[in-house]
Amino acid sequence: MSKVRSVCVYCGSSGQVSEEYKKAAHDLGTLIGSAGLRLVYGGGRVGLMGITADAALAAGGEVVGIIPDHIQVREVDHGGLTELHVVDSMHTRKRMMVEKSDAFIVMPGGLGTLDEAFEIITWRQLGLHDKPVVIANIDGYWDPLRDLLTHIRATGFGRGEIESYFTFVDSVHAILPALRRAPDALQKIAVERL
Ligand code: AMP
């Protein structure tokens, strides 16, 4: 893993969530912007996505949004970003988000966030990238996901190294330190297969 300069944040597009999740999104954006990191995200103004982007911009950070043209209306593309890429499909969006990022943060979110999180985790399992993935378990939101992942491993449907593909943290302040400490998955896999 080379140095982390750009971080991708996957998070919910809903604004109908409790204040602690909104605060966490705001704090994460502020931390990213003040750390001089570039935020890469889905490009919308809505929900935790918009809150994170606004906070990163307010903290002086660069923010890159990538939004498919067919959901521009639903997710209301953000007018004030450093870069906004309007692309032709969800597939192009997700590929560009991966290419432009050195690390991934999964914040609380819904089905779209889960889709994005599992894509990036399974790509790591396939050895398609070695970038760190941190799952921010704000207020225990992702506890059921953590249990499911343990179950997948315990029943033999996930390989031994499954836990090296991501790191769970319990607070926003633990995210950036965890990204810097995250293990290099490809190296781990190579060693385990010797
Ligand atoms: P959600 O977590 O459902 O609020 O969605 C968060 C983001 O994931 C939104 O920007 C969605 O457009 C995006 N997303 C990515 N892939 C998908 C997918 N397969 N289905 C739904 N939303 C998706």
XYZ file of N, CA, C and O in Angstrom, residues 55-139:
340
model
N -18.707 19.149 5.138
C -17.760 19.332 6.237
C -16.318 19.277 5.737
O -15.462 20.049 6.200
N -16.038 18.398 4.786
C -14.667 18.307 4.246
C -14.309 19.607 3.516
O -13.196 20.144 3.671
N -15.258 20.142 2.748
C -15.017 21.408 2.035
C -14.801 22.554 3.031
O -13.882 23.367 2.874
N -15.653 22.577 4.072
C -15.544 23.655 5.079
C -14.203 23.601 5.801
O -13.696 24.621 6.265
N -13.626 22.393 5.902
C -12.324 22.250 6.583
C -11.163 22.489 5.615
O -10.005 22.251 5.960
N -11.486 22.906 4.404
C -10.432 23.250 3.434
C -9.978 22.086 2.577
O -8.973 22.169 1.867
N -10.723 20.980 2.606
C -10.319 19.804 1.832
C -10.785 19.846 0.376
O -11.674 20.619 0.022
N -10.188 18.986 -0.422
C -10.639 18.793 -1.806
C -11.648 17.660 -1.813
O -11.446 16.648 -1.138
N -12.713 17.827 -2.592
C -13.750 16.789 -2.641
C -14.079 16.464 -4.097
O -14.375 17.356 -4.896
N -14.013 15.174 -4.408
C -14.321 14.697 -5.756
C -15.607 13.886 -5.700
O -15.704 12.925 -4.936
N -16.598 14.285 -6.477
C -17.866 13.562 -6.523
C -18.024 12.861 -7.863
O -17.622 13.392 -8.903
N -18.618 11.680 -7.813
C -18.835 10.918 -9.051
C -20.279 10.426 -9.032
O -20.664 9.639 -8.160
N -21.085 10.916 -9.969
C -22.525 10.631 -9.911
C -23.022 10.191 -11.294
O -22.662 10.797 -12.305
N -23.804 9.129 -11.354
C -24.371 8.730 -12.644
C -25.475 9.699 -13.061
O -26.226 10.174 -12.202
N -25.612 9.957 -14.361
C -26.595 10.953 -14.801
C -28.022 10.558 -14.426
O -28.841 11.398 -14.095
N -28.314 9.228 -14.373
C -29.699 8.820 -14.108
C -30.120 8.984 -12.652
O -31.312 8.851 -12.342
N -29.174 9.256 -11.734
C -29.613 9.511 -10.350
C -29.275 10.928 -9.889
O -29.396 11.250 -8.711
N -28.879 11.776 -10.858
C -28.535 13.170 -10.536
C -29.685 13.896 -9.840
O -29.461 14.689 -8.938
N -30.907 13.599 -10.255
C -32.060 14.283 -9.665
C -32.323 13.735 -8.267
O -32.458 14.488 -7.302
N -32.308 12.398 -8.131
C -32.617 11.788 -6.835
C -31.592 12.157 -5.763
O -31.928 12.437 -4.634
N -30.322 12.141 -6.112
C -29.294 12.401 -5.094
C -28.795 13.849 -5.119
O -27.918 14.213 -4.353
N -29.337 14.672 -6.001
C -29.058 16.107 -6.106
C -27.553 16.394 -6.130
O -26.927 16.568 -5.080
N -26.995 16.435 -7.343
C -25.542 16.600 -7.391
C -25.085 17.888 -6.723
O -25.741 18.918 -6.787
N -23.948 17.784 -6.067
C -23.408 18.866 -5.240
C -22.728 19.889 -6.158
O -21.834 19.542 -6.916
N -23.158 21.151 -6.037
C -22.613 22.182 -6.936
C -21.262 22.737 -6.532
O -20.584 23.355 -7.351
N -20.828 22.507 -5.278
C -19.639 23.221 -4.798
C -18.380 22.387 -4.672
O -17.472 22.752 -3.923
N -18.316 21.276 -5.397
C -17.172 20.365 -5.216
C -15.942 20.818 -5.985
O -16.036 21.594 -6.946
N -14.796 20.289 -5.595
C -13.555 20.551 -6.332
C -13.662 19.957 -7.740
O -13.249 20.566 -8.725
N -14.210 18.744 -7.818
C -14.447 18.067 -9.114
C -15.767 17.331 -9.020
O -16.000 16.653 -8.027
N -16.603 17.445 -10.054
C -17.810 16.612 -10.122
C -17.801 15.892 -11.465
O -17.770 16.534 -12.520
N -17.785 14.574 -11.428
C -17.820 13.772 -12.655
C -19.223 13.202 -12.811
O -19.704 12.490 -11.930
N -19.881 13.544 -13.922
C -21.188 12.963 -14.218
C -20.937 11.829 -15.215
O -20.413 12.057 -16.308
N -21.270 10.605 -14.795
C -20.897 9.436 -15.599
C -22.136 8.713 -16.101
O -23.261 9.028 -15.705
N -21.914 7.724 -16.972
C -23.042 7.102 -17.682
C -23.727 5.963 -16.928
O -24.806 5.537 -17.316
N -23.118 5.446 -15.877
C -23.746 4.310 -15.191
C -23.198 4.160 -13.778
O -22.152 4.714 -13.428
N -23.917 3.363 -12.993
C -23.476 3.037 -11.632
C -22.145 2.284 -11.677
O -21.286 2.461 -10.817
N -21.982 1.435 -12.702
C -20.727 0.666 -12.813
C -19.538 1.595 -13.017
O -18.488 1.417 -12.403
N -19.710 2.589 -13.886
C -18.612 3.541 -14.126
C -18.314 4.315 -12.847
O -17.156 4.538 -12.493
N -19.389 4.715 -12.144
C -19.193 5.465 -10.886
C -18.355 4.641 -9.916
O -17.376 5.129 -9.348
N -18.749 3.394 -9.711
C -18.069 2.591 -8.703
C -16.617 2.315 -9.102
O -15.730 2.331 -8.246
N -16.398 2.084 -10.402
C -15.017 1.847 -10.858
C -14.154 3.086 -10.644
O -13.036 3.016 -10.138
N -14.701 4.265 -11.006
C -13.926 5.514 -10.830
C -13.646 5.800 -9.358
O -12.572 6.274 -8.989
N -14.629 5.514 -8.510
C -14.421 5.747 -7.068
C -13.256 4.892 -6.564
O -12.429 5.352 -5.779
N -13.171 3.676 -7.059
C -12.081 2.780 -6.645
C -10.746 3.281 -7.204
O -9.745 3.360 -6.477
N -10.739 3.636 -8.485
C -9.478 4.068 -9.119
C -8.913 5.329 -8.479
O -7.708 5.499 -8.377
N -9.802 6.221 -8.048
C -9.350 7.518 -7.531
C -9.025 7.502 -6.038
O -8.684 8.532 -5.470
N -9.148 6.340 -5.395
C -8.999 6.282 -3.935
C -7.876 5.343 -3.514
O -7.632 4.319 -4.154
N -7.234 5.704 -2.395
C -6.172 4.857 -1.835
C -6.691 4.020 -0.672
O -5.976 3.139 -0.170
N -7.904 4.331 -0.184
C -8.450 3.640 0.977
C -9.960 3.886 0.994
O -10.442 4.819 0.346
N -10.692 3.053 1.750
C -12.150 3.104 1.755
C -12.692 3.110 3.178
O -12.208 2.364 4.023
N -13.690 3.955 3.384
C -14.348 4.039 4.691
C -15.827 3.726 4.474
O -16.470 4.341 3.618
N -16.335 2.780 5.248
C -17.752 2.430 5.163
C -18.448 2.995 6.404
O -18.235 2.533 7.523
N -19.255 4.011 6.199
C -20.027 4.619 7.280
C -21.422 3.978 7.305
O -21.763 3.214 6.400
N -22.236 4.264 8.322
C -23.595 3.748 8.308
C -24.329 4.123 7.016
O -24.174 5.238 6.502
N -25.084 3.193 6.500
C -25.802 3.431 5.252
C -26.784 2.310 4.993
O -26.948 1.402 5.816
N -27.410 2.348 3.838
C -28.433 1.375 3.478
C -27.939 0.392 2.432
O -26.758 0.006 2.409
N -28.837 0.000 1.544
C -28.519 -1.045 0.571
C -27.397 -0.628 -0.378
O -26.525 -1.435 -0.721
N -27.421 0.632 -0.800
C -26.368 1.106 -1.709
C -24.998 1.048 -1.054
O -24.004 0.638 -1.663
N -24.951 1.437 0.212
C -23.682 1.404 0.958
C -23.187 -0.038 1.098
O -21.993 -0.317 0.931
N -24.117 -0.948 1.371
C -23.740 -2.365 1.497
C -23.195 -2.894 0.170
O -22.192 -3.611 0.139
N -23.867 -2.535 -0.920
C -23.424 -2.971 -2.244
C -21.991 -2.499 -2.495
O -21.117 -3.273 -2.898
N -21.747 -1.235 -2.208
C -20.416 -0.672 -2.446
C -19.376 -1.315 -1.533
O -18.256 -1.635 -1.960
N -19.756 -1.522 -0.263
C -18.817 -2.102 0.705
C -18.437 -3.521 0.293
O -17.255 -3.897 0.307
N -19.433 -4.321 -0.071
C -19.124 -5.711 -0.420
C -18.351 -5.811 -1.720
O -17.513 -6.702 -1.886
N -18.606 -4.883 -2.641
C -17.827 -4.923 -3.878
C -16.344 -4.706 -3.569
O -15.483 -5.450 -4.020
N -16.066 -3.724 -2.725
C -14.664 -3.390 -2.468
C -13.988 -4.470 -1.612
O -12.808 -4.785 -1.783
N -14.758 -5.093 -0.717
C -14.201 -6.169 0.118
C -13.960 -7.426 -0.733
O -12.923 -8.086 -0.610
N -14.904 -7.741 -1.606
C -14.716 -8.954 -2.423
C -13.617 -8.746 -3.463
O -12.906 -9.685 -3.810
N -13.453 -7.514 -3.948
C -12.346 -7.258 -4.884
C -11.016 -7.455 -4.166
O -10.050 -7.908 -4.749
N -10.999 -7.129 -2.884
C -9.769 -7.353 -2.120
C -9.530 -8.850 -1.948
O -8.412 -9.342 -2.052
N -10.609 -9.599 -1.713
C -10.496 -11.055 -1.592
C -9.946 -11.667 -2.879
O -9.201 -12.652 -2.853
N -10.308 -11.071 -4.012
C -9.840 -11.588 -5.302
C -8.433 -11.099 -5.650
O -7.886 -11.479 -6.685
N -7.870 -10.245 -4.793
C -6.534 -9.724 -5.063
C -6.515 -8.639 -6.126
O -5.475 -8.345 -6.717
N -7.688 -8.004 -6.378
C -7.742 -6.952 -7.404
C -7.216 -5.612 -6.887
O -6.956 -4.709 -7.663
N -7.108 -5.477 -5.569
C -6.484 -4.288 -4.983
C -5.983 -4.670 -3.596
O -6.330 -5.747 -3.074
N -5.146 -3.815 -3.027
C -4.653 -4.083 -1.668
C -4.883 -2.874 -0.770
O -4.138 -2.623 0.168
N -5.951 -2.116 -1.088
C -6.205 -0.869 -0.349
C -6.998 -1.156 0.926
O -7.872 -2.020 0.926
N -6.693 -0.435 2.012
C -7.399 -0.703 3.267
C -8.879 -0.321 3.236
O -9.269 0.644 2.571
N -9.675 -1.092 3.964
C -11.114 -0.846 4.091
C -11.426 -0.764 5.585
O -11.149 -1.708 6.323
N -11.962 0.368 6.019
C -12.323 0.522 7.427
C -13.844 0.666 7.532
O -14.451 1.465 6.822
N -14.437 -0.146 8.388
C -15.886 -0.100 8.602
C -16.144 0.639 9.916
O -15.695 0.206 10.975
N -16.820 1.773 9.812
C -17.050 2.627 10.985
C -18.342 2.206 11.663
O -19.445 2.522 11.192
N -18.193 1.493 12.774
C -19.333 0.910 13.479
C -19.900 1.924 14.480
O -19.857 1.722 15.695
N -20.434 3.015 13.929
C -20.916 4.116 14.769
C -22.147 3.673 15.564
O -23.134 3.225 14.985
N -22.069 3.817 16.880
C -23.168 3.451 17.767
C -23.649 2.012 17.521
O -24.848 1.726 17.619
